[in-house]
Amino acid sequence: MDDQLTGAVSQLLEQAATRATSAQAAADLQAALQRLRGPLRVAVAGKVKAGKSTLLNALLGEELAPTDAGECTQIVTWYRRGTGRQVVIVPKVGHPMPAVFSLAGALDISLGAHAPADIDRLEVSWPTRRLDDLTIIDTPGIASISSDVSDRTLRVLTPDDDRVPVVDAVLYLLRHTHASDFRFLESFHDDELAHGTPMNAVGVLSRADEIGACRLDAMEVAEQVGIRYQREPRLRRLCPVVVPVAGLLGLAGVTLRESEFSALRVLALADPAEIGELLLTADRLDRRATQVPITELERQHLQVRLGLFGVRLSVELIRDGYAPTAADLSRELMQRSGFDRLQSVLFRQFTQRSNVLKARSALAVLGSVVRAGGCSDADRLTALAEQITSGAHAFEEMRLLDRLRTGRVLLPEPQAEELDRLLGGSGHDAATRLGLPPDPSADQVCAAALETLSRWRSVAEHPLANRGVQAAARGVQRTLEGIVADVRAAAPPG
């Protein structure tokens, strides 16, 4: 179904390009077509020091993004799949040009004669399969001391002057919810096609280990905070999924070295009382004199790589036998950091919906071009675009989810939770929508869909149901009918 949507939008963009009245309009439409056929663009955003670059490095599987306060952290940076390693400077005025860079830990990029304020973005092309389906856009911190730096992020994600956002979805890092977080998320969301919906914003409760004071139960404490945030009505409207993540732990899990495991193993095999004193605070881990055969420099390195919580947890996992090897420790750190869960959420919320999100962005570009007078036969193109948006059930599901989560569809809580799930709020696949275990049989999917369809048909036809509830019930009926049709179409003949 999503492939049909992509095809319909592609054809419309091609028609519009033949009616472009200027070279700029033709270029914008061609770029929209390439964007529709390319990877999903996901921005990583949040306040200064929220842990964006650390999380981005974990997503990339390499320590590429600088985590210090250097010039490059003030510039919007795109990370995309490439056949080789290349960095390009895209200035606000003038032509793109290759940048000189070195890789000593994070990327060290020379801006040459350019000041950060003169650069529109940096484009980093890197040969990694992690960027096959996503182009990740790192943004400067919101609420920076420098308003110019914050404005660069707002310009990318929440542009004005009828310009279309360059991203399809946003991963927003929270620590403690602040007015600036709400302001940003509210500016990213809008009822118009060009802006955000509950389907293209995911919250990350970042540096989650610090919420629980780096104790061994810190992630459990952070999980409870995340649940509280998800239940907060204003935040749920803007960012309904909040995942606690310890970014340093996730990055260490992806990039753990054998030498680091060996150093952690030395700590784990030492006297527990002495190690308990050593790991009491970060300062003690860095500088306290100890009889444990590990240098101060090694301890400081572990602190930088894993943080105090990560070192404490790793020692415990090795000591208790959960991580006898470096590979075992990597897996444990990935799981316990929340990073595995975040990847699963990204797959459900973004990757599975990528065609729909990209189609929304492409139609937004078309609308912007047409409104600016960039195409002849504008009324016909607008009508065709409206026909696609009104006829595509994926868009209708997004609208219904928005109405449900903003309280415009009033249902008892269990029924509202089921409706949210059926409309794809927790994942796009049939099993997730129907609340079935992973990998159900076709017969199980069909039976569950038909039983659920019968119940929601009754809701739609109930004489006392208000108009909003009836519309939502009819929408979910169409979803369920589509699931049944897909199952039957895939069944072998006979």
Short mmCIF file of C-alpha atoms in Angstrom, two decimals:
data_model
loop_
_atom_site.label_atom_id
_atom_site.label_comp_id
_atom_site.label_asym_id
_atom_site.label_seq_id
_atom_site.Cartn_x
_atom_site.Cartn_y
_atom_site.Cartn_z
CA MET A 1 0.00 0.00 0.00
CA ASP A 2 2.82 2.42 0.89
CA ASP A 3 4.54 1.57 -2.42
CA GLN A 4 1.36 2.65 -4.24
CA LEU A 5 1.46 5.94 -2.34
CA THR A 6 5.10 6.50 -3.32
CA GLY A 7 4.23 5.76 -6.96
CA ALA A 8 1.29 8.16 -6.98
CA VAL A 9 3.34 10.98 -5.43
CA SER A 10 6.23 10.31 -7.83
CA GLN A 11 3.93 10.60 -10.84
CA LEU A 12 2.46 13.84 -9.51
CA LEU A 13 5.91 15.36 -8.95
CA GLU A 14 6.95 14.37 -12.47
CA GLN A 15 3.82 16.02 -13.89
CA ALA A 16 4.47 19.15 -11.86
CA ALA A 17 8.07 19.30 -13.08
CA THR A 18 6.86 19.45 -16.70
CA ARG A 19 4.76 22.50 -15.73
CA ALA A 20 7.47 24.33 -13.78
CA THR A 21 7.59 28.03 -14.65
CA SER A 22 11.17 28.61 -13.47
CA ALA A 23 14.47 26.79 -13.20
CA GLN A 24 14.29 27.08 -9.39
CA ALA A 25 10.83 25.48 -9.25
CA ALA A 26 11.99 22.64 -11.51
CA ALA A 27 15.05 22.10 -9.29
CA ASP A 28 12.93 22.06 -6.13
CA LEU A 29 10.55 19.48 -7.61
CA GLN A 30 13.43 17.32 -8.83
CA ALA A 31 14.99 17.48 -5.37
CA ALA A 32 11.65 16.44 -3.84
CA LEU A 33 11.51 13.47 -6.21
CA GLN A 34 15.03 12.40 -5.22
CA ARG A 35 14.14 12.84 -1.56
CA LEU A 36 11.06 10.64 -2.00
CA ARG A 37 13.22 7.86 -3.47
CA GLY A 38 16.11 8.27 -1.03
CA PRO A 39 16.66 7.40 2.64
CA LEU A 40 14.46 8.85 5.37
CA ARG A 41 15.91 12.02 6.91
CA VAL A 42 15.93 11.89 10.71
CA ALA A 43 17.20 14.81 12.79
CA VAL A 44 18.72 14.44 16.24
CA ALA A 45 17.75 17.51 18.26
CA GLY A 46 17.68 18.71 21.85
CA LYS A 47 19.04 21.27 24.27
CA VAL A 48 22.76 21.96 24.65
CA LYS A 49 24.57 19.12 26.47
CA ALA A 50 21.62 16.77 26.09
CA GLY A 51 23.92 14.07 24.69
CA LYS A 52 23.02 14.36 21.00
CA SER A 53 26.46 13.62 19.56
CA THR A 54 27.03 10.64 21.86
CA LEU A 55 23.71 9.14 20.81
CA LEU A 56 24.41 9.89 17.15
CA ASN A 57 27.76 8.09 17.40
CA ALA A 58 25.99 5.07 18.86
CA LEU A 59 23.54 5.12 15.93
CA LEU A 60 26.45 5.38 13.47
CA GLY A 61 28.45 2.67 15.22
CA GLU A 62 31.56 4.88 15.09
CA GLU A 63 32.87 7.86 17.04
CA LEU A 64 32.47 10.36 14.21
CA ALA A 65 30.46 13.25 15.64
CA PRO A 66 32.51 15.60 17.84
CA THR A 67 31.28 15.69 21.45
CA ASP A 68 33.22 18.77 22.57
CA ALA A 69 32.22 22.43 22.19
CA GLY A 70 34.20 23.03 19.01
CA GLU A 71 33.10 24.96 15.94
CA CYS A 72 31.62 21.94 14.15
CA THR A 73 29.08 21.36 16.94
CA GLN A 74 27.62 24.76 15.97
CA ILE A 75 26.83 23.62 12.43
CA VAL A 76 24.06 21.39 11.10
CA THR A 77 25.77 18.19 9.90
CA TRP A 78 24.32 15.51 7.62
CA TYR A 79 25.57 11.92 7.84
CA ARG A 80 24.71 9.86 4.76
CA ARG A 81 25.79 6.62 3.13
CA GLY A 82 28.72 7.02 0.74
CA THR A 83 31.04 4.78 -1.23
CA GLY A 84 34.02 6.48 0.42
CA ARG A 85 34.84 8.90 3.21
CA GLN A 86 34.16 12.50 2.30
CA VAL A 87 33.15 15.76 4.00
CA VAL A 88 31.64 18.62 1.99
CA ILE A 89 31.07 22.19 3.15
CA VAL A 90 27.81 23.66 1.82
CA PRO A 91 28.00 27.44 2.31
CA LYS A 92 24.97 29.69 2.45
CA VAL A 93 26.37 31.56 -0.55
CA GLY A 94 28.46 29.86 -3.19
CA HIS A 95 29.11 26.30 -4.30
CA PRO A 96 29.74 23.21 -2.13
CA MET A 97 33.40 22.30 -1.70
CA PRO A 98 35.32 19.36 -0.20
CA ALA A 99 36.67 19.88 3.32
CA VAL A 100 39.97 18.69 4.72
CA PHE A 101 39.41 16.37 7.68
CA SER A 102 41.18 13.89 9.89
CA LEU A 103 39.88 11.08 12.06
CA ALA A 104 41.52 11.02 15.46
CA GLY A 105 38.64 9.80 17.61
CA ALA A 106 35.90 12.10 16.31
CA LEU A 107 36.07 13.85 12.95
CA ASP A 108 38.28 16.92 12.99
CA ILE A 109 37.05 19.08 10.10
CA SER A 110 38.87 22.15 8.86
CA LEU A 111 36.43 24.91 7.88
CA GLY A 112 39.15 26.78 6.00
CA ALA A 113 38.25 30.43 5.51
CA HIS A 114 34.58 29.83 6.41
CA ALA A 115 33.07 31.00 9.68
CA PRO A 116 30.38 28.69 11.15
CA ALA A 117 27.76 31.41 10.55
CA ASP A 118 28.52 31.33 6.81
CA ILE A 119 27.93 27.57 6.46
CA ASP A 120 24.51 26.12 5.71
CA ARG A 121 25.56 22.56 6.57
CA LEU A 122 28.32 19.97 6.51
CA GLU A 123 27.68 16.75 4.57
CA VAL A 124 29.56 13.70 5.81
CA SER A 125 29.47 10.71 3.44
CA TRP A 126 30.60 7.49 5.11
CA PRO A 127 30.69 3.83 3.97
CA THR A 128 28.49 2.23 6.62
CA ARG A 129 25.39 0.07 6.21
CA ARG A 130 23.84 1.83 9.22
CA LEU A 131 23.06 4.71 6.84
CA ASP A 132 21.40 2.59 4.14
CA ASP A 133 17.87 3.54 5.21
CA LEU A 134 18.48 6.73 7.21
CA THR A 135 20.24 10.02 6.63
CA ILE A 136 20.94 11.34 10.12
CA ILE A 137 21.09 15.09 10.68
CA ASP A 138 22.92 16.34 13.76
CA THR A 139 21.75 19.77 14.91
CA PRO A 140 23.19 22.43 17.25
CA GLY A 141 21.65 22.64 20.69
CA ILE A 142 18.32 24.32 21.31
CA ALA A 143 18.42 27.10 23.94
CA SER A 144 22.11 27.76 23.33
CA ILE A 145 23.65 30.86 24.89
CA SER A 146 24.15 32.03 21.31
CA SER A 147 20.79 32.64 19.68
CA ASP A 148 22.44 32.29 16.26
CA VAL A 149 23.42 28.70 17.04
CA SER A 150 19.92 27.76 18.21
CA ASP A 151 18.40 29.46 15.19
CA ARG A 152 20.30 27.14 12.85
CA THR A 153 18.44 24.17 14.31
CA LEU A 154 15.09 25.93 14.28
CA ARG A 155 15.65 26.96 10.67
CA VAL A 156 16.17 23.32 9.64
CA LEU A 157 13.34 21.78 11.63
CA THR A 158 10.74 24.53 11.88
CA PRO A 159 11.26 26.86 8.92
CA ASP A 160 9.00 29.81 8.24
CA ASP A 161 8.26 31.77 5.07
CA ASP A 162 6.40 28.77 3.60
CA ARG A 163 9.61 26.75 3.37
CA VAL A 164 9.38 23.02 3.96
CA PRO A 165 11.38 21.32 6.75
CA VAL A 166 14.34 19.42 5.36
CA VAL A 167 13.76 16.49 7.72
CA ASP A 168 11.06 13.83 7.69
CA ALA A 169 11.22 12.93 11.39
CA VAL A 170 12.92 14.03 14.59
CA LEU A 171 14.54 12.23 17.50
CA TYR A 172 14.26 14.73 20.35
CA LEU A 173 16.49 14.39 23.41
CA LEU A 174 15.03 15.40 26.76
CA ARG A 175 16.61 15.48 30.19
CA HIS A 176 14.19 17.33 32.43
CA THR A 177 11.22 18.72 30.53
CA HIS A 178 11.62 22.46 30.18
CA ALA A 179 9.54 25.20 28.57
CA SER A 180 12.03 25.38 25.69
CA ASP A 181 11.44 21.67 24.95
CA PHE A 182 7.70 22.24 24.68
CA ARG A 183 8.18 25.35 22.55
CA PHE A 184 10.39 23.50 20.12
CA LEU A 185 8.12 20.46 19.84
CA GLU A 186 5.05 22.66 19.44
CA SER A 187 6.74 24.58 16.63
CA PHE A 188 7.66 21.31 14.93
CA HIS A 189 4.02 20.15 15.06
CA ASP A 190 1.21 21.62 13.04
CA ASP A 191 -2.04 20.48 11.50
CA GLU A 192 -0.65 21.14 8.04
CA LEU A 193 0.94 18.39 5.98
CA ALA A 194 4.40 19.97 6.09
CA HIS A 195 4.93 19.67 9.82
CA GLY A 196 5.03 17.10 12.58
CA THR A 197 2.54 14.48 13.65
CA PRO A 198 2.62 11.98 16.52
CA MET A 199 4.16 9.53 14.05
CA ASN A 200 7.35 11.43 13.26
CA ALA A 201 8.62 12.52 16.67
CA VAL A 202 10.22 10.19 19.22
CA GLY A 203 11.53 11.38 22.57
CA VAL A 204 14.73 10.14 24.18
CA LEU A 205 15.23 10.58 27.91
CA SER A 206 18.96 11.09 27.44
CA ARG A 207 21.82 10.50 29.88
CA ALA A 208 19.28 8.36 31.70
CA ASP A 209 21.87 6.84 34.04
CA GLU A 210 22.39 10.26 35.63
CA ILE A 211 18.71 10.47 36.60
CA GLY A 212 19.27 7.66 39.09
CA ALA A 213 22.58 9.13 40.32
CA CYS A 214 24.53 6.40 38.42
CA ARG A 215 23.35 3.71 40.85
CA LEU A 216 22.99 0.20 39.48
CA ASP A 217 19.19 0.65 39.39
CA ALA A 218 19.50 3.99 37.53
CA MET A 219 17.87 2.73 34.34
CA GLU A 220 14.87 1.41 36.28
CA VAL A 221 14.44 4.86 37.84
CA ALA A 222 14.73 6.45 34.40
CA GLU A 223 12.11 4.05 33.03
CA GLN A 224 9.61 5.28 35.61
CA VAL A 225 10.40 8.91 34.71
CA GLY A 226 9.90 8.06 31.02
CA ILE A 227 6.51 6.51 31.76
CA ARG A 228 5.52 9.64 33.69
CA TYR A 229 6.53 11.82 30.77
CA GLN A 230 4.50 9.69 28.36
CA ARG A 231 1.42 10.17 30.54
CA GLU A 232 1.84 13.95 30.63
CA PRO A 233 -0.93 15.13 28.27
CA ARG A 234 0.93 18.04 26.70
CA LEU A 235 4.06 15.99 25.99
CA ARG A 236 2.08 12.95 24.80
CA ARG A 237 0.43 15.11 22.17
CA LEU A 238 3.81 16.21 20.85
CA CYS A 239 6.06 13.23 21.50
CA PRO A 240 4.05 10.17 22.57
CA VAL A 241 6.97 7.73 22.82
CA VAL A 242 9.79 8.49 25.28
CA VAL A 243 12.67 5.99 25.54
CA PRO A 244 15.26 6.25 28.36
CA VAL A 245 18.78 5.83 26.97
CA ALA A 246 22.23 5.95 28.55
CA GLY A 247 24.11 7.19 25.50
CA LEU A 248 27.65 6.52 26.72
CA LEU A 249 26.67 2.96 27.61
CA GLY A 250 25.10 2.41 24.19
CA LEU A 251 28.14 3.83 22.41
CA ALA A 252 30.48 1.66 24.48
CA GLY A 253 28.34 -1.37 23.65
CA VAL A 254 28.71 -0.67 19.93
CA THR A 255 32.44 0.14 20.01
CA LEU A 256 33.86 -1.73 23.03
CA ARG A 257 37.53 -2.65 22.61
CA GLU A 258 39.25 -5.76 23.92
CA SER A 259 41.72 -3.64 25.88
CA GLU A 260 38.84 -1.86 27.65
CA PHE A 261 37.24 -5.18 28.55
CA SER A 262 40.57 -6.37 29.97
CA ALA A 263 40.83 -3.27 32.16
CA LEU A 264 37.25 -3.71 33.37
CA ARG A 265 37.97 -7.36 34.13
CA VAL A 266 40.91 -6.33 36.33
CA LEU A 267 38.52 -4.14 38.33
CA ALA A 268 35.93 -6.92 38.53
CA LEU A 269 38.44 -9.46 39.89
CA ALA A 270 39.88 -7.11 42.52
CA ASP A 271 38.81 -6.97 46.15
CA PRO A 272 35.09 -5.94 46.18
CA ALA A 273 35.53 -3.65 49.20
CA GLU A 274 38.39 -1.75 47.59
CA ILE A 275 36.54 -1.50 44.26
CA GLY A 276 33.43 -0.29 46.09
CA GLU A 277 35.48 2.58 47.55
CA LEU A 278 37.08 3.30 44.17
CA LEU A 279 33.74 3.49 42.36
CA LEU A 280 32.02 5.60 44.99
CA THR A 281 32.44 8.80 42.93
CA ALA A 282 33.80 9.82 39.54
CA ASP A 283 36.66 11.73 41.18
CA ARG A 284 37.76 8.63 43.11
CA LEU A 285 37.71 6.52 39.97
CA ASP A 286 39.87 9.11 38.20
CA ARG A 287 42.46 9.88 40.88
CA ARG A 288 42.25 7.77 44.07
CA ALA A 289 45.36 5.80 44.94
CA THR A 290 44.71 2.06 44.79
CA GLN A 291 46.49 -1.29 44.92
CA VAL A 292 44.44 -2.56 41.98
CA PRO A 293 46.84 -3.19 39.05
CA ILE A 294 45.34 -0.61 36.69
CA THR A 295 46.84 2.77 35.89
CA GLU A 296 45.23 6.11 36.62
CA LEU A 297 45.29 6.83 32.88
CA GLU A 298 43.36 3.61 32.15
CA ARG A 299 40.76 4.46 34.78
CA GLN A 300 40.30 7.94 33.36
CA HIS A 301 39.88 6.43 29.91
CA LEU A 302 37.16 4.06 31.17
CA GLN A 303 35.42 7.00 32.83
CA VAL A 304 35.38 8.93 29.55
CA ARG A 305 34.20 5.94 27.53
CA LEU A 306 31.54 4.47 29.84
CA GLY A 307 30.86 7.03 32.55
CA LEU A 308 30.72 6.11 36.23
CA PHE A 309 27.48 4.14 35.77
CA GLY A 310 28.93 2.18 32.86
CA VAL A 311 32.05 1.20 34.79
CA ARG A 312 29.98 0.17 37.83
CA LEU A 313 27.61 -1.87 35.71
CA SER A 314 30.37 -3.52 33.66
CA VAL A 315 32.24 -4.57 36.81
CA GLU A 316 29.04 -6.07 38.22
CA LEU A 317 28.22 -7.93 35.00
CA ILE A 318 31.71 -9.40 34.69
CA ARG A 319 31.87 -10.31 38.39
CA ASP A 320 28.47 -12.06 38.30
CA GLY A 321 29.32 -14.07 35.20
CA TYR A 322 26.94 -12.34 32.78
CA ALA A 323 29.81 -11.04 30.63
CA PRO A 324 32.76 -13.47 30.47
CA THR A 325 33.95 -12.02 27.15
CA ALA A 326 34.09 -8.62 25.46
CA ALA A 327 31.33 -9.67 23.03
CA ASP A 328 29.08 -10.69 25.92
CA LEU A 329 29.67 -7.38 27.68
CA SER A 330 28.90 -5.47 24.47
CA ARG A 331 25.53 -7.20 24.18
CA GLU A 332 24.69 -6.59 27.83
CA LEU A 333 25.60 -2.92 27.62
CA MET A 334 23.53 -2.44 24.47
CA GLN A 335 20.48 -4.01 26.08
CA ARG A 336 20.82 -2.30 29.45
CA SER A 337 21.58 1.12 27.93
CA GLY A 338 18.12 1.28 26.34
CA PHE A 339 19.79 1.53 22.93
CA ASP A 340 18.38 -1.78 21.67
CA ARG A 341 14.90 -0.58 22.59
CA LEU A 342 15.49 2.76 20.89
CA GLN A 343 16.53 1.01 17.68
CA SER A 344 13.33 -1.06 17.84
CA VAL A 345 11.25 2.10 18.32
CA LEU A 346 13.04 3.80 15.43
CA PHE A 347 12.24 0.82 13.23
CA ARG A 348 8.55 0.82 14.20
CA GLN A 349 7.99 4.57 14.21
CA PHE A 350 10.25 5.67 11.36
CA THR A 351 11.64 2.91 9.15
CA GLN A 352 8.36 1.04 8.73
CA ARG A 353 6.62 4.32 7.99
CA SER A 354 9.40 5.78 5.86
CA ASN A 355 7.44 5.81 2.58
CA VAL A 356 4.53 7.61 4.22
CA LEU A 357 6.76 10.17 5.96
CA LYS A 358 8.73 10.85 2.78
CA ALA A 359 5.50 11.16 0.76
CA ARG A 360 4.24 13.78 3.24
CA SER A 361 7.47 15.74 2.83
CA ALA A 362 7.33 15.52 -0.97
CA LEU A 363 3.73 16.72 -1.11
CA ALA A 364 4.65 19.58 1.20
CA VAL A 365 7.36 20.66 -1.25
CA LEU A 366 4.88 20.50 -4.12
CA GLY A 367 2.41 22.61 -2.18
CA SER A 368 5.07 25.20 -1.41
CA VAL A 369 6.15 25.41 -5.07
CA VAL A 370 2.57 25.71 -6.33
CA ARG A 371 1.65 28.41 -3.80
CA ALA A 372 4.69 30.41 -4.87
CA GLY A 373 3.49 30.35 -8.49
CA GLY A 374 6.17 27.90 -9.59
CA CYS A 375 3.86 25.75 -11.74
CA SER A 376 1.28 26.35 -14.41
CA ASP A 377 -2.02 24.44 -14.12
CA ALA A 378 -1.79 25.01 -10.36
CA ASP A 379 -5.46 24.26 -9.61
CA ARG A 380 -5.25 20.84 -11.24
CA LEU A 381 -2.02 19.93 -9.44
CA THR A 382 -3.49 21.05 -6.12
CA ALA A 383 -6.60 18.97 -6.72
CA LEU A 384 -4.52 15.89 -7.54
CA ALA A 385 -2.44 16.38 -4.38
CA GLU A 386 -5.60 16.70 -2.28
CA GLN A 387 -6.95 13.57 -3.91
CA ILE A 388 -3.85 11.66 -2.83
CA THR A 389 -3.86 12.99 0.73
CA SER A 390 -7.57 12.34 1.23
CA GLY A 391 -7.48 8.92 -0.44
CA ALA A 392 -4.30 7.55 1.17
CA HIS A 393 -5.35 5.65 4.26
CA ALA A 394 -1.89 6.03 5.82
CA PHE A 395 -2.46 9.80 6.02
CA GLU A 396 -5.92 9.22 7.50
CA GLU A 397 -4.37 7.01 10.19
CA MET A 398 -1.99 9.83 11.10
CA ARG A 399 -4.84 12.30 11.36
CA LEU A 400 -6.87 9.94 13.52
CA LEU A 401 -3.91 9.29 15.82
CA ASP A 402 -3.45 13.03 16.21
CA ARG A 403 -7.12 13.49 17.12
CA LEU A 404 -7.02 10.58 19.55
CA ARG A 405 -3.89 11.78 21.32
CA THR A 406 -5.10 15.36 21.57
CA GLY A 407 -8.37 14.33 23.19
CA ARG A 408 -10.61 15.07 20.23
CA VAL A 409 -11.70 11.42 20.13
CA LEU A 410 -13.03 10.48 23.56
CA LEU A 411 -13.09 6.77 24.42
CA PRO A 412 -12.66 4.69 27.58
CA GLU A 413 -8.94 4.17 28.25
CA PRO A 414 -8.71 0.47 27.23
CA GLN A 415 -10.55 1.21 23.98
CA ALA A 416 -8.42 4.29 23.30
CA GLU A 417 -5.22 2.26 23.84
CA GLU A 418 -6.43 -0.41 21.41
CA LEU A 419 -7.37 2.21 18.82
CA ASP A 420 -3.94 3.81 19.15
CA ARG A 421 -2.27 0.45 18.57
CA LEU A 422 -4.53 -0.52 15.65
CA LEU A 423 -3.78 2.77 13.89
CA GLY A 424 -0.06 2.03 14.02
CA GLY A 425 0.87 4.04 17.10
CA SER A 426 3.14 1.26 18.39
CA GLY A 427 4.27 -0.17 15.06
CA HIS A 428 3.22 -0.58 11.46
CA ASP A 429 3.16 -4.38 11.07
CA ALA A 430 -0.03 -6.42 11.44
CA ALA A 431 1.15 -8.39 14.49
CA THR A 432 1.95 -5.25 16.49
CA ARG A 433 -1.30 -3.56 15.48
CA LEU A 434 -3.34 -6.60 16.56
CA GLY A 435 -1.40 -7.19 19.77
CA LEU A 436 -0.19 -10.63 18.62
CA PRO A 437 3.14 -12.28 19.49
CA PRO A 438 5.93 -11.90 16.91
CA ASP A 439 5.73 -13.97 13.70
CA PRO A 440 2.10 -15.13 13.91
CA SER A 441 0.69 -17.40 11.23
CA ALA A 442 -1.50 -16.00 8.47
CA ASP A 443 -4.51 -17.76 10.01
CA GLN A 444 -3.84 -16.13 13.40
CA VAL A 445 -3.56 -12.68 11.83
CA CYS A 446 -6.72 -13.13 9.79
CA ALA A 447 -8.75 -14.47 12.74
CA ALA A 448 -7.62 -11.67 15.06
CA ALA A 449 -8.29 -9.02 12.41
CA LEU A 450 -11.80 -10.32 11.69
CA GLU A 451 -12.71 -10.52 15.38
CA THR A 452 -11.41 -6.99 15.99
CA LEU A 453 -13.15 -5.72 12.86
CA SER A 454 -16.48 -7.00 14.16
CA ARG A 455 -16.06 -5.12 17.44
CA TRP A 456 -15.10 -1.81 15.83
CA ARG A 457 -17.88 -2.11 13.27
CA SER A 458 -20.27 -2.24 16.22
CA VAL A 459 -18.68 0.94 17.62
CA ALA A 460 -19.08 2.73 14.28
CA GLU A 461 -22.73 1.74 14.05
CA HIS A 462 -23.66 2.46 17.68
CA PRO A 463 -26.47 5.05 17.69
CA LEU A 464 -25.09 6.87 20.75
CA ALA A 465 -21.51 7.20 19.50
CA ASN A 466 -20.54 10.77 18.66
CA ARG A 467 -19.30 11.77 15.23
CA GLY A 468 -15.60 11.76 16.18
CA VAL A 469 -15.77 8.24 17.59
CA GLN A 470 -17.69 7.01 14.55
CA ALA A 471 -15.09 8.49 12.19
CA ALA A 472 -12.26 6.87 14.14
CA ALA A 473 -14.06 3.51 14.18
CA ARG A 474 -14.63 3.69 10.42
CA GLY A 475 -10.95 4.53 9.94
CA VAL A 476 -9.81 1.52 11.95
CA GLN A 477 -12.30 -0.65 10.06
CA ARG A 478 -10.50 0.26 6.86
CA THR A 479 -7.17 -0.59 8.50
CA LEU A 480 -8.44 -4.02 9.54
CA GLU A 481 -10.03 -4.70 6.18
CA GLY A 482 -6.69 -3.92 4.58
CA ILE A 483 -4.91 -6.39 6.88
CA VAL A 484 -7.41 -9.13 5.99
CA ALA A 485 -7.11 -8.36 2.29
CA ASP A 486 -3.31 -8.47 2.45
CA VAL A 487 -3.33 -11.82 4.24
CA ARG A 488 -5.74 -13.35 1.76
CA ALA A 489 -3.84 -11.96 -1.22
CA ALA A 490 -0.62 -13.53 0.07
CA ALA A 491 -2.22 -16.94 0.66
CA PRO A 492 -1.37 -19.66 -1.89
CA PRO A 493 -4.22 -20.49 -4.28
CA GLY A 494 -6.38 -23.50 -3.65
#
